[in-house]
């Protein structure tokens, strides 16, 4: 979707339920948090889930409140997906979400990382669909399946990988 795509500007006149995903990973909260944030480039499926599609080469989260979540394409152009609202390792991460859309359509994604037997319980909540106006319900339904794959399968596999890949090479 192009960055200049704008849905009906009026917020949906109804509540759209958030997308909620929950999973258990076999590592402590600090590691689960880092595997989501620091390692996002290792597990996020850029070729299918990005603004630039197959030309996308990197996705990153700047590790601070106010930091960007963005992708970079093969030509060096950067596409903002959102902004970090809360950076609280290892307990929580909250960010706005708008890949390929303008800031007026931002939703909110919050993650919590809680100690649990044998690892960490990770909860994802994606809300604020009403900001997409007439596209709210359809977008929410698409993300229901998208988060099941990206978070529930790909992130889970990376978080449960043993030994954990060392991106620094050392």
PDB file of C-alpha atoms in Angstrom:
ATOM      1  CA  UNK A   1       0.000   0.000   0.000  1.00  0.00           C
ATOM      2  CA  UNK A   2       1.392   3.409  -0.891  1.00  0.00           C
ATOM      3  CA  UNK A   3       2.316   5.903   1.807  1.00  0.00           C
ATOM      4  CA  UNK A   4      -0.207   8.358   0.380  1.00  0.00           C
ATOM      5  CA  UNK A   5      -3.133   5.925   0.635  1.00  0.00           C
ATOM      6  CA  UNK A   6      -5.789   7.454   2.849  1.00  0.00           C
ATOM      7  CA  UNK A   7      -8.933   5.622   3.894  1.00  0.00           C
ATOM      8  CA  UNK A   8     -12.168   7.436   4.598  1.00  0.00           C
ATOM      9  CA  UNK A   9     -10.959  10.140   7.010  1.00  0.00           C
ATOM     10  CA  UNK A  10     -13.768   9.681   9.499  1.00  0.00           C
ATOM     11  CA  UNK A  11     -13.148   7.181  12.295  1.00  0.00           C
ATOM     12  CA  UNK A  12     -15.319   4.099  12.259  1.00  0.00           C
ATOM     13  CA  UNK A  13     -18.618   4.748  14.021  1.00  0.00           C
ATOM     14  CA  UNK A  14     -18.301   1.406  15.783  1.00  0.00           C
ATOM     15  CA  UNK A  15     -15.769  -0.412  17.912  1.00  0.00           C
ATOM     16  CA  UNK A  16     -13.531  -2.887  16.163  1.00  0.00           C
ATOM     17  CA  UNK A  17     -12.167  -5.470  18.600  1.00  0.00           C
ATOM     18  CA  UNK A  18      -8.390  -5.633  18.989  1.00  0.00           C
ATOM     19  CA  UNK A  19      -6.336  -8.499  17.643  1.00  0.00           C
ATOM     20  CA  UNK A  20      -4.979 -10.472  20.597  1.00  0.00           C
ATOM     21  CA  UNK A  21      -2.271 -13.125  20.299  1.00  0.00           C
ATOM     22  CA  UNK A  22      -0.642 -15.004  23.144  1.00  0.00           C
ATOM     23  CA  UNK A  23       2.228 -17.457  23.149  1.00  0.00           C
ATOM     24  CA  UNK A  24       4.740 -19.115  25.436  1.00  0.00           C
ATOM     25  CA  UNK A  25       8.424 -19.052  24.486  1.00  0.00           C
ATOM     26  CA  UNK A  26      11.189 -21.109  26.046  1.00  0.00           C
ATOM     27  CA  UNK A  27      13.501 -18.288  27.116  1.00  0.00           C
ATOM     28  CA  UNK A  28      13.462 -15.719  29.940  1.00  0.00           C
ATOM     29  CA  UNK A  29      11.704 -12.351  29.426  1.00  0.00           C
ATOM     30  CA  UNK A  30      14.908 -10.403  28.724  1.00  0.00           C
ATOM     31  CA  UNK A  31      15.826 -12.807  25.942  1.00  0.00           C
ATOM     32  CA  UNK A  32      12.259 -12.903  24.571  1.00  0.00           C
ATOM     33  CA  UNK A  33      12.228  -9.084  24.466  1.00  0.00           C
ATOM     34  CA  UNK A  34      15.589  -8.936  22.666  1.00  0.00           C
ATOM     35  CA  UNK A  35      14.591 -11.641  20.205  1.00  0.00           C
ATOM     36  CA  UNK A  36      11.533  -9.567  19.286  1.00  0.00           C
ATOM     37  CA  UNK A  37      13.232  -6.156  19.125  1.00  0.00           C
ATOM     38  CA  UNK A  38      16.950  -6.492  18.404  1.00  0.00           C
ATOM     39  CA  UNK A  39      16.451  -9.528  16.155  1.00  0.00           C
ATOM     40  CA  UNK A  40      13.362  -8.438  14.217  1.00  0.00           C
ATOM     41  CA  UNK A  41      15.431  -8.434  11.010  1.00  0.00           C
ATOM     42  CA  UNK A  42      16.119 -12.159  11.520  1.00  0.00           C
ATOM     43  CA  UNK A  43      12.507 -13.329  11.669  1.00  0.00           C
ATOM     44  CA  UNK A  44      10.252 -10.715  10.020  1.00  0.00           C
ATOM     45  CA  UNK A  45       9.156 -11.850   6.497  1.00  0.00           C
ATOM     46  CA  UNK A  46      10.126  -8.693   4.606  1.00  0.00           C
ATOM     47  CA  UNK A  47       9.494 -10.076   1.136  1.00  0.00           C
ATOM     48  CA  UNK A  48       5.790 -10.518   1.899  1.00  0.00           C
ATOM     49  CA  UNK A  49       5.131  -8.171   4.838  1.00  0.00           C
ATOM     50  CA  UNK A  50       6.684  -4.804   3.965  1.00  0.00           C
ATOM     51  CA  UNK A  51       6.073  -1.606   2.038  1.00  0.00           C
ATOM     52  CA  UNK A  52       8.804  -2.282  -0.550  1.00  0.00           C
ATOM     53  CA  UNK A  53       8.009  -5.998  -0.983  1.00  0.00           C
ATOM     54  CA  UNK A  54      10.888  -7.967  -2.499  1.00  0.00           C
ATOM     55  CA  UNK A  55      13.041  -4.801  -2.597  1.00  0.00           C
ATOM     56  CA  UNK A  56      12.973  -4.512   1.221  1.00  0.00           C
ATOM     57  CA  UNK A  57      16.336  -5.406   2.759  1.00  0.00           C
ATOM     58  CA  UNK A  58      16.072  -4.470   6.455  1.00  0.00           C
ATOM     59  CA  UNK A  59      13.564  -3.937   9.233  1.00  0.00           C
ATOM     60  CA  UNK A  60      14.640  -2.404  12.538  1.00  0.00           C
ATOM     61  CA  UNK A  61      13.341  -1.025  15.815  1.00  0.00           C
ATOM     62  CA  UNK A  62      15.268   1.875  17.300  1.00  0.00           C
ATOM     63  CA  UNK A  63      15.610   0.820  20.965  1.00  0.00           C
ATOM     64  CA  UNK A  64      14.141   3.813  22.808  1.00  0.00           C
ATOM     65  CA  UNK A  65      10.929   5.713  23.344  1.00  0.00           C
ATOM     66  CA  UNK A  66      10.463   7.860  20.268  1.00  0.00           C
ATOM     67  CA  UNK A  67      12.485   5.391  18.194  1.00  0.00           C
ATOM     68  CA  UNK A  68      11.255   4.384  14.783  1.00  0.00           C
ATOM     69  CA  UNK A  69      10.150   1.040  13.465  1.00  0.00           C
ATOM     70  CA  UNK A  70      11.150   1.156   9.827  1.00  0.00           C
ATOM     71  CA  UNK A  71      12.220  -0.774   6.784  1.00  0.00           C
ATOM     72  CA  UNK A  72      14.944   0.084   4.307  1.00  0.00           C
ATOM     73  CA  UNK A  73      14.759  -0.897   0.664  1.00  0.00           C
ATOM     74  CA  UNK A  74      17.521  -1.831  -1.767  1.00  0.00           C
ATOM     75  CA  UNK A  75      17.792   1.801  -2.922  1.00  0.00           C
ATOM     76  CA  UNK A  76      18.344   3.041   0.641  1.00  0.00           C
ATOM     77  CA  UNK A  77      14.884   4.589   1.027  1.00  0.00           C
ATOM     78  CA  UNK A  78      13.372   4.191   4.484  1.00  0.00           C
ATOM     79  CA  UNK A  79       9.684   3.549   5.139  1.00  0.00           C
ATOM     80  CA  UNK A  80       8.378   4.287   8.631  1.00  0.00           C
ATOM     81  CA  UNK A  81       6.068   1.641  10.090  1.00  0.00           C
ATOM     82  CA  UNK A  82       5.564   3.314  13.476  1.00  0.00           C
ATOM     83  CA  UNK A  83       7.103   4.886  16.556  1.00  0.00           C
ATOM     84  CA  UNK A  84       7.996   3.383  19.922  1.00  0.00           C
ATOM     85  CA  UNK A  85       5.710   4.798  22.615  1.00  0.00           C
ATOM     86  CA  UNK A  86       6.964   2.670  25.514  1.00  0.00           C
ATOM     87  CA  UNK A  87      10.332   0.931  25.761  1.00  0.00           C
ATOM     88  CA  UNK A  88      10.407  -0.989  29.029  1.00  0.00           C
ATOM     89  CA  UNK A  89      12.673  -4.044  28.716  1.00  0.00           C
ATOM     90  CA  UNK A  90      12.104  -6.782  29.539  1.00  0.00           C
ATOM     91  CA  UNK A  91       8.452  -6.222  30.458  1.00  0.00           C
ATOM     92  CA  UNK A  92       6.788  -4.212  27.698  1.00  0.00           C
ATOM     93  CA  UNK A  93       6.960  -2.641  24.271  1.00  0.00           C
ATOM     94  CA  UNK A  94       4.270  -0.356  22.825  1.00  0.00           C
ATOM     95  CA  UNK A  95       4.405   1.245  19.391  1.00  0.00           C
ATOM     96  CA  UNK A  96       2.253   2.927  16.786  1.00  0.00           C
ATOM     97  CA  UNK A  97       1.639   0.957  13.599  1.00  0.00           C
ATOM     98  CA  UNK A  98       1.040   2.297  10.085  1.00  0.00           C
ATOM     99  CA  UNK A  99       3.168   0.536   7.426  1.00  0.00           C
ATOM    100  CA  UNK A 100       2.491   2.188   4.081  1.00  0.00           C
ATOM    101  CA  UNK A 101      -0.050   4.621   5.531  1.00  0.00           C
ATOM    102  CA  UNK A 102      -0.113   8.162   6.867  1.00  0.00           C
ATOM    103  CA  UNK A 103       0.172   9.000  10.581  1.00  0.00           C
ATOM    104  CA  UNK A 104      -3.558   9.755  10.799  1.00  0.00           C
ATOM    105  CA  UNK A 105      -4.217   6.003  10.460  1.00  0.00           C
ATOM    106  CA  UNK A 106      -1.876   4.831  13.237  1.00  0.00           C
ATOM    107  CA  UNK A 107      -3.038   1.950  15.342  1.00  0.00           C
ATOM    108  CA  UNK A 108      -1.290   0.749  18.502  1.00  0.00           C
ATOM    109  CA  UNK A 109       0.525  -2.516  19.129  1.00  0.00           C
ATOM    110  CA  UNK A 110       1.455  -3.463  22.680  1.00  0.00           C
ATOM    111  CA  UNK A 111       3.489  -6.438  23.790  1.00  0.00           C
ATOM    112  CA  UNK A 112       4.048  -7.733  27.290  1.00  0.00           C
ATOM    113  CA  UNK A 113       6.706 -10.238  28.332  1.00  0.00           C
ATOM    114  CA  UNK A 114       5.926 -11.969  31.634  1.00  0.00           C
ATOM    115  CA  UNK A 115       7.873 -14.712  33.411  1.00  0.00           C
ATOM    116  CA  UNK A 116       6.121 -18.070  33.117  1.00  0.00           C
ATOM    117  CA  UNK A 117       7.041 -21.654  33.917  1.00  0.00           C
ATOM    118  CA  UNK A 118       9.917 -22.618  31.648  1.00  0.00           C
ATOM    119  CA  UNK A 119      10.126 -19.269  29.873  1.00  0.00           C
ATOM    120  CA  UNK A 120       8.000 -16.255  29.033  1.00  0.00           C
ATOM    121  CA  UNK A 121       4.367 -15.576  28.234  1.00  0.00           C
ATOM    122  CA  UNK A 122       4.250 -13.011  25.415  1.00  0.00           C
ATOM    123  CA  UNK A 123       1.003 -11.148  24.742  1.00  0.00           C
ATOM    124  CA  UNK A 124       0.372  -9.007  21.663  1.00  0.00           C
ATOM    125  CA  UNK A 125      -2.571  -6.602  21.439  1.00  0.00           C
ATOM    126  CA  UNK A 126      -3.196  -4.623  18.230  1.00  0.00           C
ATOM    127  CA  UNK A 127      -5.895  -1.956  18.673  1.00  0.00           C
ATOM    128  CA  UNK A 128      -7.071   1.373  17.318  1.00  0.00           C
ATOM    129  CA  UNK A 129      -8.628   0.016  14.136  1.00  0.00           C
ATOM    130  CA  UNK A 130     -11.250   2.774  14.144  1.00  0.00           C
ATOM    131  CA  UNK A 131      -8.606   5.196  12.821  1.00  0.00           C
ATOM    132  CA  UNK A 132      -8.824   3.343   9.501  1.00  0.00           C
ATOM    133  CA  UNK A 133     -12.401   4.510   8.978  1.00  0.00           C
ATOM    134  CA  UNK A 134     -14.340   2.411   6.496  1.00  0.00           C
ATOM    135  CA  UNK A 135     -11.384   0.001   6.106  1.00  0.00           C
ATOM    136  CA  UNK A 136     -11.206  -0.818   9.829  1.00  0.00           C
ATOM    137  CA  UNK A 137     -13.006  -4.172   9.970  1.00  0.00           C
ATOM    138  CA  UNK A 138     -11.337  -5.564   6.844  1.00  0.00           C
ATOM    139  CA  UNK A 139      -7.860  -4.489   7.984  1.00  0.00           C
ATOM    140  CA  UNK A 140      -8.428  -6.019  11.409  1.00  0.00           C
ATOM    141  CA  UNK A 141      -9.462  -9.317   9.823  1.00  0.00           C
ATOM    142  CA  UNK A 142      -6.341  -9.334   7.633  1.00  0.00           C
ATOM    143  CA  UNK A 143      -4.096  -8.657  10.625  1.00  0.00           C
ATOM    144  CA  UNK A 144      -5.754 -11.445  12.613  1.00  0.00           C
ATOM    145  CA  UNK A 145      -4.207 -13.904  10.166  1.00  0.00           C
ATOM    146  CA  UNK A 146      -1.070 -11.853   9.596  1.00  0.00           C
ATOM    147  CA  UNK A 147      -0.126 -11.744  13.282  1.00  0.00           C
ATOM    148  CA  UNK A 148      -0.882 -15.465  13.589  1.00  0.00           C
ATOM    149  CA  UNK A 149       1.863 -16.098  11.037  1.00  0.00           C
ATOM    150  CA  UNK A 150       4.346 -13.332  11.815  1.00  0.00           C
ATOM    151  CA  UNK A 151       4.076 -13.400  15.615  1.00  0.00           C
ATOM    152  CA  UNK A 152       2.610 -16.817  16.350  1.00  0.00           C
ATOM    153  CA  UNK A 153       4.803 -18.779  13.957  1.00  0.00           C
ATOM    154  CA  UNK A 154       7.887 -16.806  12.844  1.00  0.00           C
ATOM    155  CA  UNK A 155       8.667 -14.862  16.029  1.00  0.00           C
ATOM    156  CA  UNK A 156       7.824 -17.925  18.141  1.00  0.00           C
ATOM    157  CA  UNK A 157      10.237 -20.101  16.136  1.00  0.00           C
ATOM    158  CA  UNK A 158      13.008 -17.508  16.474  1.00  0.00           C
ATOM    159  CA  UNK A 159      12.371 -16.981  20.192  1.00  0.00           C
ATOM    160  CA  UNK A 160      12.448 -20.747  20.768  1.00  0.00           C
ATOM    161  CA  UNK A 161      15.576 -21.327  18.644  1.00  0.00           C
ATOM    162  CA  UNK A 162      18.431 -22.921  20.540  1.00  0.00           C
ATOM    163  CA  UNK A 163      21.136 -21.927  20.413  1.00  0.00           C
ATOM    164  CA  UNK A 164      20.142 -18.379  19.695  1.00  0.00           C
ATOM    165  CA  UNK A 165      21.821 -16.927  16.603  1.00  0.00           C
ATOM    166  CA  UNK A 166      24.398 -14.267  17.448  1.00  0.00           C
ATOM    167  CA  UNK A 167      23.946 -11.435  14.903  1.00  0.00           C
ATOM    168  CA  UNK A 168      27.186  -9.794  16.124  1.00  0.00           C
ATOM    169  CA  UNK A 169      29.091 -12.891  15.058  1.00  0.00           C
ATOM    170  CA  UNK A 170      31.000 -13.240  18.306  1.00  0.00           C
TER     171      UNK A 170
END
